[in-house]
Structures are given as structure tokens and as C-alpha cells.
mmCIF file of C-alpha atoms in Angstrom:
data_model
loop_
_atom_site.group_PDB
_atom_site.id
_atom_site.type_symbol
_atom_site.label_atom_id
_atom_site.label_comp_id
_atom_site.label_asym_id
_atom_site.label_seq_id
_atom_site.Cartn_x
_atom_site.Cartn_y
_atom_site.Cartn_z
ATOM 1 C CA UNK A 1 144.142 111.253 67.888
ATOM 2 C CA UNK A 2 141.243 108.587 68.056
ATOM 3 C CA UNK A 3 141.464 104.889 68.674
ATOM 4 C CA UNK A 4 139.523 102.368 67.714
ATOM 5 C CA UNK A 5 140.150 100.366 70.502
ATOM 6 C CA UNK A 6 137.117 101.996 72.764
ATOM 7 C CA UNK A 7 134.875 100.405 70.314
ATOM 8 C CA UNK A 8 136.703 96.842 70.265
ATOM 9 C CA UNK A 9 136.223 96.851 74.011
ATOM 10 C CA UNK A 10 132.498 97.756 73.909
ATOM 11 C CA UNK A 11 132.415 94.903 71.264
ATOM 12 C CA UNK A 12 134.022 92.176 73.626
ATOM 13 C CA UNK A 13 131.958 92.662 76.095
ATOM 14 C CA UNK A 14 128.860 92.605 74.301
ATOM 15 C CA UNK A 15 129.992 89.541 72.591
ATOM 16 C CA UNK A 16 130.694 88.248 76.543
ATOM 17 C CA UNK A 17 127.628 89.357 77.504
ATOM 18 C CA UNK A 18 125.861 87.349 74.814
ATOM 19 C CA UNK A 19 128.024 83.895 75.317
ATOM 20 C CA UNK A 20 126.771 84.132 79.184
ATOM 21 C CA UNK A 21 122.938 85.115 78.505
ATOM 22 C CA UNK A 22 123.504 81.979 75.965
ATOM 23 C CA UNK A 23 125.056 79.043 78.338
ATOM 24 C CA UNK A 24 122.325 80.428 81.011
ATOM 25 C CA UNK A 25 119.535 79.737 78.821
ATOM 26 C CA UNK A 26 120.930 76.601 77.434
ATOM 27 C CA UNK A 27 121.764 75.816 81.543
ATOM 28 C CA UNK A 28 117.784 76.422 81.981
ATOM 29 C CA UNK A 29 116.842 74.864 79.299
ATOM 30 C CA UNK A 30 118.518 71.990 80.128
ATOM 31 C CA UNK A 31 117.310 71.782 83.540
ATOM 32 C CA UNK A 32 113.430 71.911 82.679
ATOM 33 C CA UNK A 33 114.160 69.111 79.881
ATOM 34 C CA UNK A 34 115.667 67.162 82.619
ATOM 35 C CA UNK A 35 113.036 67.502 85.289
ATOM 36 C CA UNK A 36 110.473 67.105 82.616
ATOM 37 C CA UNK A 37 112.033 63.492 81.633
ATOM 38 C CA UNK A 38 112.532 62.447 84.747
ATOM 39 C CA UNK A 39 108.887 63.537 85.735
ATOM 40 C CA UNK A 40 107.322 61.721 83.227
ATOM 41 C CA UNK A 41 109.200 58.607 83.535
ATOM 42 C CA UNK A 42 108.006 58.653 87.342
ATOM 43 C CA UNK A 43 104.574 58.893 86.257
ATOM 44 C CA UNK A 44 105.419 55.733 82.940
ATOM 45 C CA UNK A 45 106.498 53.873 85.789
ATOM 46 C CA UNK A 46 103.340 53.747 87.849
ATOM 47 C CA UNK A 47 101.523 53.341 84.868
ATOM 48 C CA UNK A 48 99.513 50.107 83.614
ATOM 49 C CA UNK A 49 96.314 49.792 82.006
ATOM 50 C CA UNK A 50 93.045 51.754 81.348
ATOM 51 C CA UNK A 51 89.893 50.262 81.764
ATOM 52 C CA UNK A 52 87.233 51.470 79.438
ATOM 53 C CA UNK A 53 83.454 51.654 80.777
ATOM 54 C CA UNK A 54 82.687 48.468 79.230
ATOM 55 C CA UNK A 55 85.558 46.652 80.573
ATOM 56 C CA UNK A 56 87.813 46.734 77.384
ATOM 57 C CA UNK A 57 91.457 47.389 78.101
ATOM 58 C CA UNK A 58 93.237 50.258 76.816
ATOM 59 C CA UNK A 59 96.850 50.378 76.857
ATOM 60 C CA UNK A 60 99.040 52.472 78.122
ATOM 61 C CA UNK A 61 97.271 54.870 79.507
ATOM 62 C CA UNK A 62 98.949 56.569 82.428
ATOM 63 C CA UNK A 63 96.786 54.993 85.604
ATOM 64 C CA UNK A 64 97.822 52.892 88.349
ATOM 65 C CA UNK A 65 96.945 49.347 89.067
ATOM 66 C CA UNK A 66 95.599 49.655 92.449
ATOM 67 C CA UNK A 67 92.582 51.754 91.061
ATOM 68 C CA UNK A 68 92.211 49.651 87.942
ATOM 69 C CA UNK A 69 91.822 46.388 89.677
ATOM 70 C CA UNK A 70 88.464 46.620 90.835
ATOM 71 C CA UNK A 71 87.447 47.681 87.842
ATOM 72 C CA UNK A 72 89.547 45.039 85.612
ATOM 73 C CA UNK A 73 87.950 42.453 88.578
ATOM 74 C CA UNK A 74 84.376 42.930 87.616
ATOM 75 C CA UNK A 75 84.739 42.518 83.939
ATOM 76 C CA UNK A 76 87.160 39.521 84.572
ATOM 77 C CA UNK A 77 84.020 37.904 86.550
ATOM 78 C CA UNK A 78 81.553 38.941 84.094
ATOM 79 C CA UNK A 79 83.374 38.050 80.958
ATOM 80 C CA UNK A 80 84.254 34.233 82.903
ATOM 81 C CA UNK A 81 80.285 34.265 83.818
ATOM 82 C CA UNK A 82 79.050 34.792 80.866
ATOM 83 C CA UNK A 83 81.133 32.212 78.999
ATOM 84 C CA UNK A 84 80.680 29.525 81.461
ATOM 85 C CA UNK A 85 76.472 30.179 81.473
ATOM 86 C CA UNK A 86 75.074 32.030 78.420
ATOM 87 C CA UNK A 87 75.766 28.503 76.381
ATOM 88 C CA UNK A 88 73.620 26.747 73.642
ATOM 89 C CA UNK A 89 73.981 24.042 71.363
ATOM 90 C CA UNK A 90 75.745 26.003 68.615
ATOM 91 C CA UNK A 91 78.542 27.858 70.741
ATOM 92 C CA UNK A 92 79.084 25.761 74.133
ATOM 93 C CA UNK A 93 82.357 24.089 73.222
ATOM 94 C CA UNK A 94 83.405 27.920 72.059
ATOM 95 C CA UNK A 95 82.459 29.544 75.328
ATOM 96 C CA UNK A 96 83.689 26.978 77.855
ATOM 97 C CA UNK A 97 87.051 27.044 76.134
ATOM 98 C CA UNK A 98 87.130 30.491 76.837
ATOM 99 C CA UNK A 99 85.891 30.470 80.097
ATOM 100 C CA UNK A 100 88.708 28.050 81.267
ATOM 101 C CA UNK A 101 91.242 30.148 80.705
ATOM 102 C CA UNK A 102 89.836 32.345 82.843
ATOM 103 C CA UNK A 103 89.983 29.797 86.114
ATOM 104 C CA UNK A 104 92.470 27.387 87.465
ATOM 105 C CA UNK A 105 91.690 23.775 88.033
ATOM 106 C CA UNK A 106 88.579 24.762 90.138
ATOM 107 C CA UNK A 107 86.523 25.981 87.339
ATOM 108 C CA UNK A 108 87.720 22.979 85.136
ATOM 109 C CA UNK A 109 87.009 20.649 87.907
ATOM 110 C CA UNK A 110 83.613 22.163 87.632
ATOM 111 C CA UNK A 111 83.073 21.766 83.900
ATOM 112 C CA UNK A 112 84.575 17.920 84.316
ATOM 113 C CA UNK A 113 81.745 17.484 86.594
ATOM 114 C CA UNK A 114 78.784 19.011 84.452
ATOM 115 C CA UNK A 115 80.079 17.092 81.178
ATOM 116 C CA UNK A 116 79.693 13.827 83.594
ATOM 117 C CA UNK A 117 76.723 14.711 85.015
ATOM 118 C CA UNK A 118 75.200 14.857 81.058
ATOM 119 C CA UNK A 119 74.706 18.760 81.067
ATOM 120 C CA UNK A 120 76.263 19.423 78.002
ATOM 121 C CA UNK A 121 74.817 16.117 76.665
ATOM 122 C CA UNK A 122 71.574 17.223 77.699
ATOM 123 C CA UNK A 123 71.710 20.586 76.136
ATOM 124 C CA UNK A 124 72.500 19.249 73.170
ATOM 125 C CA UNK A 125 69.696 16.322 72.646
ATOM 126 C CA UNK A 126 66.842 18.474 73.612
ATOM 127 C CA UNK A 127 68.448 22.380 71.926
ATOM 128 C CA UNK A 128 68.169 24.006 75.052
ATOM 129 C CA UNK A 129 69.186 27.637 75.253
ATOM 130 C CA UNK A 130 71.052 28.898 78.382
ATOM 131 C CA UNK A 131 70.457 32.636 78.442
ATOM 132 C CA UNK A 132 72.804 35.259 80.971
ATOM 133 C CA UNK A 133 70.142 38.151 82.076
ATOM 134 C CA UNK A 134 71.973 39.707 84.495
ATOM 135 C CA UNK A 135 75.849 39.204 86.610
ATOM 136 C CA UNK A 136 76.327 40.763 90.076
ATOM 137 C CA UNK A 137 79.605 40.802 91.732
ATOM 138 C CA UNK A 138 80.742 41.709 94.999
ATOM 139 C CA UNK A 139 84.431 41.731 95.768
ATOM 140 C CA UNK A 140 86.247 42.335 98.987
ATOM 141 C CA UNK A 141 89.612 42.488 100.313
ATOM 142 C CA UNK A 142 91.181 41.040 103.465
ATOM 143 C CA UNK A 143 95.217 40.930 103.924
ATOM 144 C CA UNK A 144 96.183 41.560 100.179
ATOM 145 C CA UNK A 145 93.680 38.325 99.065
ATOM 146 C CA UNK A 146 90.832 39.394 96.996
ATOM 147 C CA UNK A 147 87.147 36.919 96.940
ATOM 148 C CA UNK A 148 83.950 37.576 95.011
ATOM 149 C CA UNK A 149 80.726 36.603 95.424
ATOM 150 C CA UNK A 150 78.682 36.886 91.988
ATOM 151 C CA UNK A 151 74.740 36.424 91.321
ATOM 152 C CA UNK A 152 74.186 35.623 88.016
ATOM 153 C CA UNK A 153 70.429 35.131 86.794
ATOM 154 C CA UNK A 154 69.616 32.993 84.067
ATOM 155 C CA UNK A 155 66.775 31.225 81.819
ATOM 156 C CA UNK A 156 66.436 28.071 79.907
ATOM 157 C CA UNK A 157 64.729 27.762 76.990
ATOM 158 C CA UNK A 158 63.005 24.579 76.753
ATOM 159 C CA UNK A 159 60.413 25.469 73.519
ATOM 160 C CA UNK A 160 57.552 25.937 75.380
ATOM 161 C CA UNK A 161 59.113 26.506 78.768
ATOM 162 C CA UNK A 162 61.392 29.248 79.704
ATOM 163 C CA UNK A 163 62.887 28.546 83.481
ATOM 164 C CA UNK A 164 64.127 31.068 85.575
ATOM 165 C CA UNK A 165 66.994 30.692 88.127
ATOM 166 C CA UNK A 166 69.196 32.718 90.324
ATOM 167 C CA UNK A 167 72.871 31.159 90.756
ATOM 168 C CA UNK A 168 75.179 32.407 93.781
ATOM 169 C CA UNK A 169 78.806 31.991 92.889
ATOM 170 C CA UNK A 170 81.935 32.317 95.139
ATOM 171 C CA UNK A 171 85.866 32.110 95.027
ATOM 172 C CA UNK A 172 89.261 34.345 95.372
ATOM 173 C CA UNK A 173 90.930 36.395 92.327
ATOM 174 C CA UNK A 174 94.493 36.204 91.588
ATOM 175 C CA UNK A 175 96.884 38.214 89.966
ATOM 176 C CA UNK A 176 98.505 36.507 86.773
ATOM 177 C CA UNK A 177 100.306 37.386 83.468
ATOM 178 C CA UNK A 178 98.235 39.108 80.779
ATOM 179 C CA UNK A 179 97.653 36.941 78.048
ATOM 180 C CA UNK A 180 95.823 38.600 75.260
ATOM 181 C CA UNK A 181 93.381 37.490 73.887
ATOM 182 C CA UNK A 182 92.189 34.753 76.221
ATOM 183 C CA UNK A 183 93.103 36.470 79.958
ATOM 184 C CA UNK A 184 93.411 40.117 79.009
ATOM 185 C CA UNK A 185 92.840 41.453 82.769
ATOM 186 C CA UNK A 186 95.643 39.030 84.133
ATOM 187 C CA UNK A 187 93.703 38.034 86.920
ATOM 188 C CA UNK A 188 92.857 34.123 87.867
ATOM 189 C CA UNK A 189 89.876 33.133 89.562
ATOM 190 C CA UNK A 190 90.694 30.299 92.610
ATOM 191 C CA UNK A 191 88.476 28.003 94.886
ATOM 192 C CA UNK A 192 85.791 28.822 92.210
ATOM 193 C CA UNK A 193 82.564 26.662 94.066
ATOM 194 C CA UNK A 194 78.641 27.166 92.796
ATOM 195 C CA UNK A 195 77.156 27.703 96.398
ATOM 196 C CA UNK A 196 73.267 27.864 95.866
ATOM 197 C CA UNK A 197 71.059 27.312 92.955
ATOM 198 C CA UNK A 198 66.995 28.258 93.396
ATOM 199 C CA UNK A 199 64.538 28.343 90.575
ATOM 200 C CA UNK A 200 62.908 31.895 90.267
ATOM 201 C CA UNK A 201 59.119 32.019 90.443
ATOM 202 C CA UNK A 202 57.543 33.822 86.857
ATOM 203 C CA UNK A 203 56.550 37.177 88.068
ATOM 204 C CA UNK A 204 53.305 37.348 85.708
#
């Protein structure tokens, strides 16, 4: 006489054989979501900000600051440069606002000085135009401290004159808090100090 208990065991362990093959996958499958959190949290954690090739910031994209700063360092001094120069009758108040809060007490030390020295005054009785052609930074690194040095050539506009001149820049960069919008590369510029000033001759 047949049993049907031959079957029932075939049925047990195929039913055991399918609760292992399940807790193993769910085991691997656990394990790869795991590593992949803890992966990607390694890589949030080194991350900071992208620098587009105009300067602009773009957050949270996954790069780390050490190669950004350079990058963030040159806009920083051309954005503060071209605020504190390209200024006119209409928008000087404007762009020196914005340029201070790009500099510590150097840079406003400097502006206190050009606002007694009737520059701004100046500017505005005869309409002068202060135009930025062209800003050229170098930056280098010794023990951790960063320094620029920055050419930035510029014209005025007097009517019927248009002056030339080539302006040679210096000071250190520091690292600060971001402060969007007016210091969106966190950086400070320190011991900021206008070392030459020539007039160019016309090249025509």
C-alpha cells in the first residue's frame, strides 16, 4: 500500500530549500545596499561645491574642496576686481558695496582712503567712466597660507580722452563662511595693498 508521505517529504524540503535560497538573497541583498550607503556617504562627505567655467557655484556636486579652491580663488579675485574698478557715476556706490564684502578692513581701509582723496568725488563731477579690460591673477601657496598677485588693466573715459593703465594688486586669501549672495566662494581677501600703478602708452 502507498503513502503519501514520500511526497510530503519531497515537499518540505523544497519548501526548505526555497526559505534558504530566500534569506541568502535577502542576506546579499542586504549587504550590497549596505556597502552602497555607506559608499556614497564616504564620497557626500568629501563633497562641497562645483565650480562652473565661469566661476558660478553649483551645489552639491560631489567634488572636493582642495581642487575647487583654486578655481573658486580666481573668480573670488575677479568678481572683488571688477567691483572695486569697473565703476562709473551711475553704479559706484552699488559695486563698492559689493566689493567690501569681499575684503576685510584692508580693502575698506582702501576705499576710506580713495573717498578722501576725492576719487569718487571726482568721478562723479566730471562723469568719468572706469572700464575693467582685462584681470590676471596669480596665486601661490606656502605653509597652508594662500597670496595673489592680480594685474588688472583698465581705461578712463574722460569724453575726449580714454587713459590706459595697468594696476598690480597683492594680498593673502582666507577661508570664511559662505554667505550667498554677497561672498558665495567663502573666501576673504587680507593685507589687500595696490603695489604699482603705470599709465599704458596708446598702441596706435
Amino acid at each position: 500500500m502507498k503513502t503519501p508521505y514520500k511526497n510530503i517529504y519531497k515537499i518540505l524540503k523544497l519548501n526548505r530549500f526555497i526559505v534558504i535560497a530566500v534569506i541568502v538573497f535577502a542576506f546579499l541583498s542586504s549587504s550590497i545596499a549596505l556597502w552602497m550607503a555607506f559608499s556614497n556617504n564616504k564620497k557626500l562627505l568629501n563633497s562641497a561645491f562645483a565650480i562652473n567655467t565661469d566661476g558660478s557655484i553649483i551645489p552639491l556636486k560631489l567634488v572636493t574642496q582642495k581642487e575647487n579652491f583654486r578655481v573658486e580663488a580666481l573668480a573670488h579675485l575677479e568678481l572683488f576686481h571688477s567691483y572695486f574698478y569697473n565703476i562709473d557715476a551711475s553704479n559706484y556706490e552699488k559695486n563698492l558695496e559689493k566689493a567690501l564684502w569681499l575684503g576685510n578692513s584692508s580693502v575698506d581701509n582702501l576705499y576710506r582712503q580713495k573717498k578722501a582723496d576725492g576719487v569718487y568725488n571726482r568721478l562723479l563731477q566730471y562723469s568719468l567712466v572706469q572700464k575693467v579690460l582685462s584681470i590676471d591673477s596669480k596665486i601661490s601657496e606656502n605653509n597652508g597660507m594662500y597670496s595673489f598677485t592680480t594685474t588688472t588693466i583698465f581705461e578712463i573715459n574722460r569724453g575726449n580722452v580714454i587713459d590706459r593703465y595697468e594696476l598690480v594688486s597683492t594680498g593673502k586669501l582666507i577661508t570664511v563662511e559662505r554667505n550667498f549672495p554677497h561672498n558665495p566662494h567663502g573666501l576673504m581677501i587680507t593685507n589687500y595693498f595696490e603695489k604699482t600703478l603705470k599709465k599704458l602708452n596708446d598702441e596706435n
